[in-house]
Coordinates of C-alpha atoms in Angstrom, one line a residue:
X197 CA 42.4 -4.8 30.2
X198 CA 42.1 -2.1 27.1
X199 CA 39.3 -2.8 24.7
X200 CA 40.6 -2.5 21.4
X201 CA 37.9 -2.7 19.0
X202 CA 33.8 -3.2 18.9
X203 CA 32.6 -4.8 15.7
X204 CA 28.5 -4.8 15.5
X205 CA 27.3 -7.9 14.4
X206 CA 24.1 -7.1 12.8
X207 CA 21.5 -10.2 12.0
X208 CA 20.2 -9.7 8.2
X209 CA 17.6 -11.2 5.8
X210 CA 19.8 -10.6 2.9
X211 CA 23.4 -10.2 3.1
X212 CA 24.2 -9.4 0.0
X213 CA 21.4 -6.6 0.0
X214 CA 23.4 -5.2 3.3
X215 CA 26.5 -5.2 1.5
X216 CA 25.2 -3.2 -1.3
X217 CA 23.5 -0.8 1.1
X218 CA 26.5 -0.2 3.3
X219 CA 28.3 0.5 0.4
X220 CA 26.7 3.0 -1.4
X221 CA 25.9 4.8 1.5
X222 CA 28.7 4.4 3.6
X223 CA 31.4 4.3 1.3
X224 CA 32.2 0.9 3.4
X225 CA 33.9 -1.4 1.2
X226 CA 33.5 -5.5 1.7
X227 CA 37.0 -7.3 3.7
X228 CA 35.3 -10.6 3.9
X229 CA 32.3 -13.5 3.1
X230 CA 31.5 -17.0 4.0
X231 CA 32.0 -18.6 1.6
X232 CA 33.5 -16.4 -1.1
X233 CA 30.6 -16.2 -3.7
X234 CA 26.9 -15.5 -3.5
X235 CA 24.8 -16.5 -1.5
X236 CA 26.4 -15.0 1.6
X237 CA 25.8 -16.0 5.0
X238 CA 28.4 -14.0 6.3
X239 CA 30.4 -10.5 5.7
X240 CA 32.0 -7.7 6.3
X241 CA 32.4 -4.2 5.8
X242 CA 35.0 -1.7 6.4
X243 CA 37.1 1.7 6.0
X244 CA 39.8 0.9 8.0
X245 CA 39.1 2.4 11.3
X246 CA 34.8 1.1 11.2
X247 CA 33.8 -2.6 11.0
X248 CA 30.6 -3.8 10.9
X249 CA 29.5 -7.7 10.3
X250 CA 26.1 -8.9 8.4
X251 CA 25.2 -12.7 9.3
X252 CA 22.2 -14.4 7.7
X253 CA 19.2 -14.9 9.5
X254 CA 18.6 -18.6 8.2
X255 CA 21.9 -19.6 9.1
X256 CA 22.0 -17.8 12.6
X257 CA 18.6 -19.1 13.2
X258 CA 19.9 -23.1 13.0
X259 CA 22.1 -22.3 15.3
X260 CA 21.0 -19.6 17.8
X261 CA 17.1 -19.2 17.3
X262 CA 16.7 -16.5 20.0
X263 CA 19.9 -14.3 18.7
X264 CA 17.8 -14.3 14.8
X265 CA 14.6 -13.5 16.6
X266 CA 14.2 -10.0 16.1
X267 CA 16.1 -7.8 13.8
X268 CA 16.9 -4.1 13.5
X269 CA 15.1 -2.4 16.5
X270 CA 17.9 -4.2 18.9
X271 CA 20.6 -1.8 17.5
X272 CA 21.3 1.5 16.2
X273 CA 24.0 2.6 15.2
X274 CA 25.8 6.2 15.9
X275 CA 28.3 7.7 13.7
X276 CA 30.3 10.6 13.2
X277 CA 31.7 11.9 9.9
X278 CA 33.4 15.3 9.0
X279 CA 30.4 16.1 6.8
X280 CA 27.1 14.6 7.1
X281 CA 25.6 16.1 3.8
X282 CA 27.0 13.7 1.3
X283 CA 25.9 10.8 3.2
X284 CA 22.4 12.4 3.4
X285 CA 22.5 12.8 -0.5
X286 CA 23.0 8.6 -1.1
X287 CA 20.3 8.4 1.3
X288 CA 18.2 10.2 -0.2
X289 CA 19.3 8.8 -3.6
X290 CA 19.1 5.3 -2.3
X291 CA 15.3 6.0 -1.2
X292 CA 16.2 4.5 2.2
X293 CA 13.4 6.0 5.3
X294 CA 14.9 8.9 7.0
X295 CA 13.2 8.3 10.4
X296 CA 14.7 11.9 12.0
X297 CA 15.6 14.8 9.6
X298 CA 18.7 16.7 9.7
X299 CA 18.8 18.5 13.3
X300 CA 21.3 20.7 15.5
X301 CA 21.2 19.2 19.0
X302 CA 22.1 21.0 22.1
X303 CA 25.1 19.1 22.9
X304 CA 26.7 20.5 19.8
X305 CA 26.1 18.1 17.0
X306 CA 24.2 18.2 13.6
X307 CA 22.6 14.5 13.1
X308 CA 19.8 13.0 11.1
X309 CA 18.8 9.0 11.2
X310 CA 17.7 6.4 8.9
X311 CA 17.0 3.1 8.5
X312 CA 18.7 0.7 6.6
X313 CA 16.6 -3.0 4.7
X314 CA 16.5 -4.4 7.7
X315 CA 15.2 -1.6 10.4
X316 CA 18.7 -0.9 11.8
X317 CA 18.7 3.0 12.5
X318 CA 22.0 4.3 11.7
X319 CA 22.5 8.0 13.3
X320 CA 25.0 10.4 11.1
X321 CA 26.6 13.4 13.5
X322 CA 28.6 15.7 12.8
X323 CA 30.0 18.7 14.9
X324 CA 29.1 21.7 14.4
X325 CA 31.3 24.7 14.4

């Protein structure tokens, strides 16, 4: 067996409000919704080689109570760019919380964290050198 791809599947309050965040931030752009205009309970957001889903927390909730129980602190997410600085700018721009500033680790990368709307914590590395 090869494993091919790992999508997160993160449960939101406001999909559309994910969207928007992913987007300026990432540069993620969205592939998909259910159903195909506002108001979302589902998406997704990509660049081609990252993925990442946004499911309401109503509509999961319905269906799965325990899966729409807690949200954010069940998931970070880790992710390495080329160069960390512009993503720190939208960040900053965006007012989103910067829960660990911009540090060079021992194991060779530069990172800092935030949070996105919902509590996720989304780690931005780069290598350094």
């Amino acid at each position: 067996m090869q494993i091919k791809k790992l999508t997160p599947n993160l449960v939101v309050r406001n999909v559309e409000a994910s969207l928007k965040f992913y987007s300026e931030i990432l540069g993620l752009e969205k592939t998909m919704a259910v159903p195909d205009e506002s108001p979302y309970i589902f998406a997704a957001v990509s660049n081609g080689s990252v993925e990442i889903f946004f499911n309401d927390q109503k509509t999961v909730a319905a269906e799965h109570p325990r899966l729409a129980a807690t949200i954010g602190a069940s998931l970070t997410l880790y992710i390495e760019v080329d160069d960390l600085q512009p993503i720190l700018d939208q960040v900053k721009k965006a007012g989103a919380k910067i829960s660990m500033p911009v540090t060079d680790q021992f194991y060779g990368m530069r990172e800092f964290a935030f949070e996105d709307g919902d509590g996720y914590t989304i780690t931005v590395a780069q290598k350094i050198g």
